[in-house]
Short mmCIF file of C-alpha atoms in Angstrom, two decimals:
data_model
loop_
_atom_site.label_atom_id
_atom_site.label_comp_id
_atom_site.label_asym_id
_atom_site.label_seq_id
_atom_site.Cartn_x
_atom_site.Cartn_y
_atom_site.Cartn_z
CA MET A 1 -219.22 82.88 214.62
CA ARG A 2 -218.86 82.98 210.84
CA LEU A 3 -220.41 80.05 209.07
CA ASN A 4 -217.82 78.00 207.25
CA LYS A 5 -218.38 77.77 203.49
CA LEU A 6 -218.78 74.03 203.93
CA THR A 7 -221.97 74.48 205.87
CA VAL A 8 -223.64 74.75 202.50
CA VAL A 9 -222.58 71.23 201.72
CA ILE A 10 -223.88 69.82 204.83
CA GLY A 11 -227.39 71.03 204.91
CA SER A 12 -229.80 68.36 203.91
CA THR A 13 -233.33 66.75 204.09
CA CYS A 14 -232.28 65.58 207.13
CA LEU A 15 -230.18 68.36 206.17
CA SER A 16 -228.63 67.37 209.44
CA LEU A 17 -225.04 67.49 208.34
CA LEU A 18 -224.52 71.05 209.42
CA LEU A 19 -221.40 70.54 211.45
CA VAL A 20 -220.89 74.01 212.80
CA GLY A 21 -218.11 73.90 215.38
CA SER A 22 -217.07 70.35 214.43
CA ALA A 23 -213.57 69.10 213.97
CA PHE A 24 -214.29 68.61 210.31
CA ALA A 25 -215.43 72.18 209.71
CA ALA A 26 -212.44 73.43 211.67
CA SER A 27 -210.07 71.63 209.33
CA ALA A 28 -211.93 72.43 206.14
CA SER A 29 -209.05 74.29 204.57
CA ASN A 30 -207.14 71.07 203.90
CA VAL A 31 -209.87 68.47 203.79
CA PHE A 32 -209.82 67.39 200.19
CA ASP A 33 -207.00 65.64 198.33
CA SER A 34 -206.70 66.14 194.60
CA SER A 35 -207.76 63.13 192.57
CA ALA A 36 -209.40 62.30 189.27
CA THR A 37 -211.77 59.94 191.12
CA LYS A 38 -213.12 62.64 193.44
CA SER A 39 -216.16 63.45 191.28
CA GLU A 40 -216.91 59.74 190.95
CA ILE A 41 -216.90 59.29 194.70
CA ILE A 42 -219.29 62.23 195.15
CA SER A 43 -221.64 61.17 192.39
CA SER A 44 -221.78 57.50 193.41
CA SER A 45 -222.22 58.38 197.09
CA PHE A 46 -225.27 60.51 196.32
CA ASP A 47 -226.63 57.84 193.95
CA ASP A 48 -226.40 55.26 196.71
CA LEU A 49 -227.91 57.70 199.18
CA LYS A 50 -230.89 58.30 196.92
CA VAL A 51 -231.57 54.57 196.70
CA MET A 52 -231.49 54.25 200.50
CA LEU A 53 -233.68 57.28 201.02
CA ASP A 54 -236.21 56.06 198.44
CA GLN A 55 -236.34 52.69 200.19
CA GLU A 56 -236.88 54.38 203.56
CA ASN A 57 -239.58 56.66 202.09
CA ASN A 58 -241.40 53.61 200.70
CA THR A 59 -241.26 52.00 204.15
CA ARG A 60 -242.59 55.14 205.80
CA SER A 61 -245.47 55.32 203.29
CA ILE A 62 -246.86 51.94 204.38
CA ALA A 63 -246.02 51.93 208.08
CA VAL A 64 -245.70 54.25 211.01
CA VAL A 65 -242.00 54.50 211.77
CA ALA A 66 -240.89 55.57 215.23
CA PRO A 67 -238.18 58.22 215.49
CA LEU A 68 -234.61 57.08 216.11
CA VAL A 69 -234.21 59.85 218.67
CA HIS A 70 -236.72 62.07 220.42
CA GLY A 71 -236.03 64.61 223.09
CA GLY A 72 -237.88 67.73 224.14
CA ASP A 73 -238.52 69.86 221.05
CA PHE A 74 -236.71 67.74 218.44
CA GLN A 75 -236.73 64.34 216.75
CA ILE A 76 -234.22 62.51 214.58
CA SER A 77 -235.61 60.03 212.12
CA LYS A 78 -234.00 56.99 210.54
CA GLN A 79 -234.00 58.95 207.29
CA ASP A 80 -232.05 61.75 208.97
CA PHE A 81 -229.51 59.24 210.17
CA ILE A 82 -229.16 57.59 206.75
CA PHE A 83 -228.40 60.97 205.18
CA TYR A 84 -225.94 61.97 207.86
CA LYS A 85 -224.08 58.64 207.83
CA SER A 86 -223.86 58.54 204.03
CA ASN A 87 -222.44 62.03 203.86
CA MET A 88 -219.93 61.41 206.63
CA GLU A 89 -218.77 58.26 204.85
CA MET A 90 -218.37 60.24 201.64
CA ILE A 91 -216.32 62.93 203.40
CA ASN A 92 -214.26 60.20 204.98
CA LYS A 93 -213.52 58.77 201.55
CA LEU A 94 -212.57 62.18 200.15
CA GLN A 95 -210.25 62.85 203.05
CA ASN A 96 -208.48 59.54 202.57
CA ILE A 97 -208.71 59.29 198.80
CA SER A 98 -204.93 59.11 198.22
CA SER A 99 -204.53 56.04 200.42
CA LEU A 100 -207.93 54.51 199.65
CA LYS A 101 -208.31 53.89 203.38
CA SER A 102 -211.16 55.04 205.57
CA VAL A 103 -211.88 55.28 209.27
CA SER A 104 -214.71 53.28 210.67
CA LEU A 105 -217.65 55.47 211.74
CA SER A 106 -219.75 53.84 214.44
CA ASP A 107 -223.50 54.35 214.57
CA ASP A 108 -223.21 55.38 218.23
CA SER A 109 -220.71 58.14 217.49
CA LEU A 110 -222.76 59.45 214.56
CA ILE A 111 -225.97 59.48 216.58
CA GLY A 112 -224.08 61.26 219.36
CA GLU A 113 -222.97 64.02 216.99
CA MET A 114 -226.51 64.46 215.67
CA VAL A 115 -227.94 64.64 219.18
CA LYS A 116 -225.26 67.09 220.29
CA LYS A 117 -226.23 69.46 217.50
CA GLU A 118 -229.91 69.30 218.28
CA VAL A 119 -229.56 69.85 222.02
CA THR A 120 -227.21 72.80 221.29
CA VAL A 121 -229.99 74.35 219.20
CA SER A 122 -232.54 73.66 221.93
CA TYR A 123 -230.26 75.22 224.53
CA ALA A 124 -229.80 78.35 222.38
CA LYS A 125 -233.56 78.73 222.14
CA LYS A 126 -233.93 78.31 225.90
CA LEU A 127 -231.55 81.22 226.36
CA GLY A 128 -233.89 83.33 224.23
CA LEU A 129 -231.73 83.42 221.11
CA GLU A 130 -233.69 83.87 217.89
CA VAL A 131 -233.11 83.91 214.14
CA THR A 132 -235.25 86.06 211.80
CA PRO A 133 -236.36 84.96 208.31
CA GLN A 134 -234.30 87.86 206.97
CA GLU A 135 -231.15 86.44 208.58
CA VAL A 136 -231.82 83.06 206.99
CA ASP A 137 -232.40 84.80 203.63
CA ALA A 138 -229.08 86.61 203.94
CA VAL A 139 -226.95 83.55 204.71
CA ILE A 140 -228.58 81.47 201.98
CA GLN A 141 -227.99 84.28 199.47
CA GLN A 142 -224.38 84.46 200.61
CA GLU A 143 -223.90 80.73 200.06
CA ARG A 144 -225.63 80.72 196.71
CA SER A 145 -223.50 83.64 195.54
CA PHE A 146 -220.38 81.73 196.55
CA LEU A 147 -221.48 78.63 194.64
CA ASN A 148 -222.34 80.60 191.52
CA ASP A 149 -219.26 82.85 191.46
CA PRO A 150 -216.80 81.44 188.87
CA SER A 151 -214.09 83.81 190.11
CA ILE A 152 -213.89 81.87 193.41
CA THR A 153 -211.66 78.96 192.42
CA GLY A 154 -209.57 76.33 194.13
CA GLU A 155 -209.67 72.65 194.95
CA ASN A 156 -211.89 72.93 198.02
CA ASN A 157 -214.36 75.31 196.35
CA ASP A 158 -214.71 73.04 193.33
CA THR A 159 -215.42 70.13 195.63
CA VAL A 160 -218.05 72.11 197.50
CA ARG A 161 -219.77 72.93 194.20
CA GLU A 162 -219.65 69.30 193.07
CA ILE A 163 -221.19 68.10 196.33
CA MET A 164 -223.97 70.67 196.23
CA LYS A 165 -224.70 69.93 192.61
CA ASN A 166 -225.26 66.28 193.47
CA ARG A 167 -227.07 67.13 196.70
CA ILE A 168 -229.66 69.14 194.79
CA ARG A 169 -229.74 66.59 191.94
CA ILE A 170 -231.04 63.71 194.09
CA THR A 171 -233.93 65.83 195.47
CA GLY A 172 -235.49 66.30 192.05
CA LEU A 173 -236.00 69.95 192.91
CA SER A 174 -234.82 72.98 190.99
CA GLU A 175 -232.12 75.10 192.64
CA ASP A 176 -234.69 77.73 193.66
CA GLU A 177 -237.02 75.09 195.06
CA PHE A 178 -234.20 73.50 197.05
CA TRP A 179 -232.94 76.72 198.55
CA ASN A 180 -236.45 77.98 199.39
CA SER A 181 -237.64 74.69 200.90
CA ASP A 182 -238.64 74.58 204.57
CA GLN A 183 -236.07 71.90 205.27
CA THR A 184 -233.18 73.92 203.90
CA ARG A 185 -234.28 77.06 205.69
CA LYS A 186 -234.71 75.21 209.00
CA GLU A 187 -231.17 73.84 208.84
CA TYR A 188 -229.74 77.27 208.21
CA GLU A 189 -231.79 78.60 211.08
CA LYS A 190 -230.18 75.95 213.30
CA ALA A 191 -226.72 76.86 212.07
CA LEU A 192 -227.33 80.52 212.83
CA LEU A 193 -228.68 79.75 216.29
CA ILE A 194 -225.51 77.74 217.07
CA GLY A 195 -223.45 80.64 215.75
CA LYS A 196 -225.31 83.08 218.00
CA LEU A 197 -224.82 80.82 220.99
CA PHE A 198 -221.11 80.72 220.23
CA ASP A 199 -220.93 84.52 220.07
CA LYS A 200 -222.88 84.86 223.33
CA LEU A 201 -220.59 82.42 225.13
CA VAL A 202 -217.54 84.37 223.89
CA ALA A 203 -219.08 87.69 224.98
CA ASP A 204 -219.91 86.27 228.41
CA GLY A 205 -216.37 84.95 228.82
CA GLU A 206 -217.53 81.33 228.94
CA ILE A 207 -215.30 80.26 226.05
CA GLU A 208 -212.41 81.70 224.06
CA LYS A 209 -213.15 83.04 220.59
CA ASP A 210 -210.38 81.17 218.78
CA ASN A 211 -210.60 77.93 220.71
CA GLY A 212 -212.95 75.49 218.99
CA ALA A 213 -212.25 72.90 221.68
CA ASP A 214 -213.80 75.25 224.24
CA PHE A 215 -217.09 75.26 222.36
CA GLY A 216 -216.94 71.51 221.86
CA ASN A 217 -216.51 71.00 225.59
CA TYR A 218 -219.37 73.40 226.30
CA GLN A 219 -221.59 71.37 223.96
CA LYS A 220 -220.69 68.26 225.91
CA LYS A 221 -221.88 69.99 229.08
CA ILE A 222 -225.12 70.88 227.31
CA LEU A 223 -225.57 67.27 226.24
CA GLU A 224 -224.97 66.08 229.79
CA SER A 225 -227.70 68.43 231.06
CA TYR A 226 -230.18 66.84 228.65
CA LYS A 227 -229.67 63.30 229.99
CA GLY A 228 -233.02 61.73 230.73
CA GLU A 229 -234.78 63.96 228.19
CA VAL A 230 -233.23 62.33 225.09
CA ILE A 231 -234.41 58.82 224.20
CA VAL A 232 -232.53 56.80 221.56
CA ASP A 233 -234.14 53.74 220.05
CA LYS A 234 -231.49 52.00 217.93
CA SER A 235 -233.90 49.19 217.06
CA VAL A 236 -235.39 51.65 214.51
CA LEU A 237 -232.24 51.19 212.40
CA ASN A 238 -233.14 47.52 211.92
CA ASN A 239 -236.70 48.20 210.70
#
């Protein structure tokens, strides 16, 4: 399963916006409408996100904050959720920029998508799938080369670059520090694990290679098998 170029956009502190296999990634070729306000939406979205993350970090520095979700070998924090929700709202705005309308994104549906990704990664590990540091190095180098190659042009590519520029900006890290951070590397490891699971399922005849819905349905089965192991505490969002 080849990682979509937009995976680079979605990796985050949470870095949990890696939507490999999602409906959004599948339709990435025509996601963004052309508009003079696009850069403003991206910049302001990340500015607002930084304020929210700073507030949450201040809260975490003075109190023990329970995870929003915990299950088996993973946790999802309130900070992770804030990042994910903010980025999905930004993407929603960019998709609907010409009409200035947006679709409501419920907290339940967003949490569900985050959990589905994490249990898919856990399932891949249980099957014995692994990702080497060298594989992570290779995919990060590939994405960085794409972002820094001025010969790769086009509306979508420019939007990807603008999003990543702002994503790195709000961290306060240099580009090298961002790409070499444990958080960034862990998210690419997750993406690669999901990709390897996809390839295994295709090879085993469990799903069809060119049918994204097949993989989505398989992920739902994985999620169902984790019922009872995954605990969601939505009260954390009010703290």
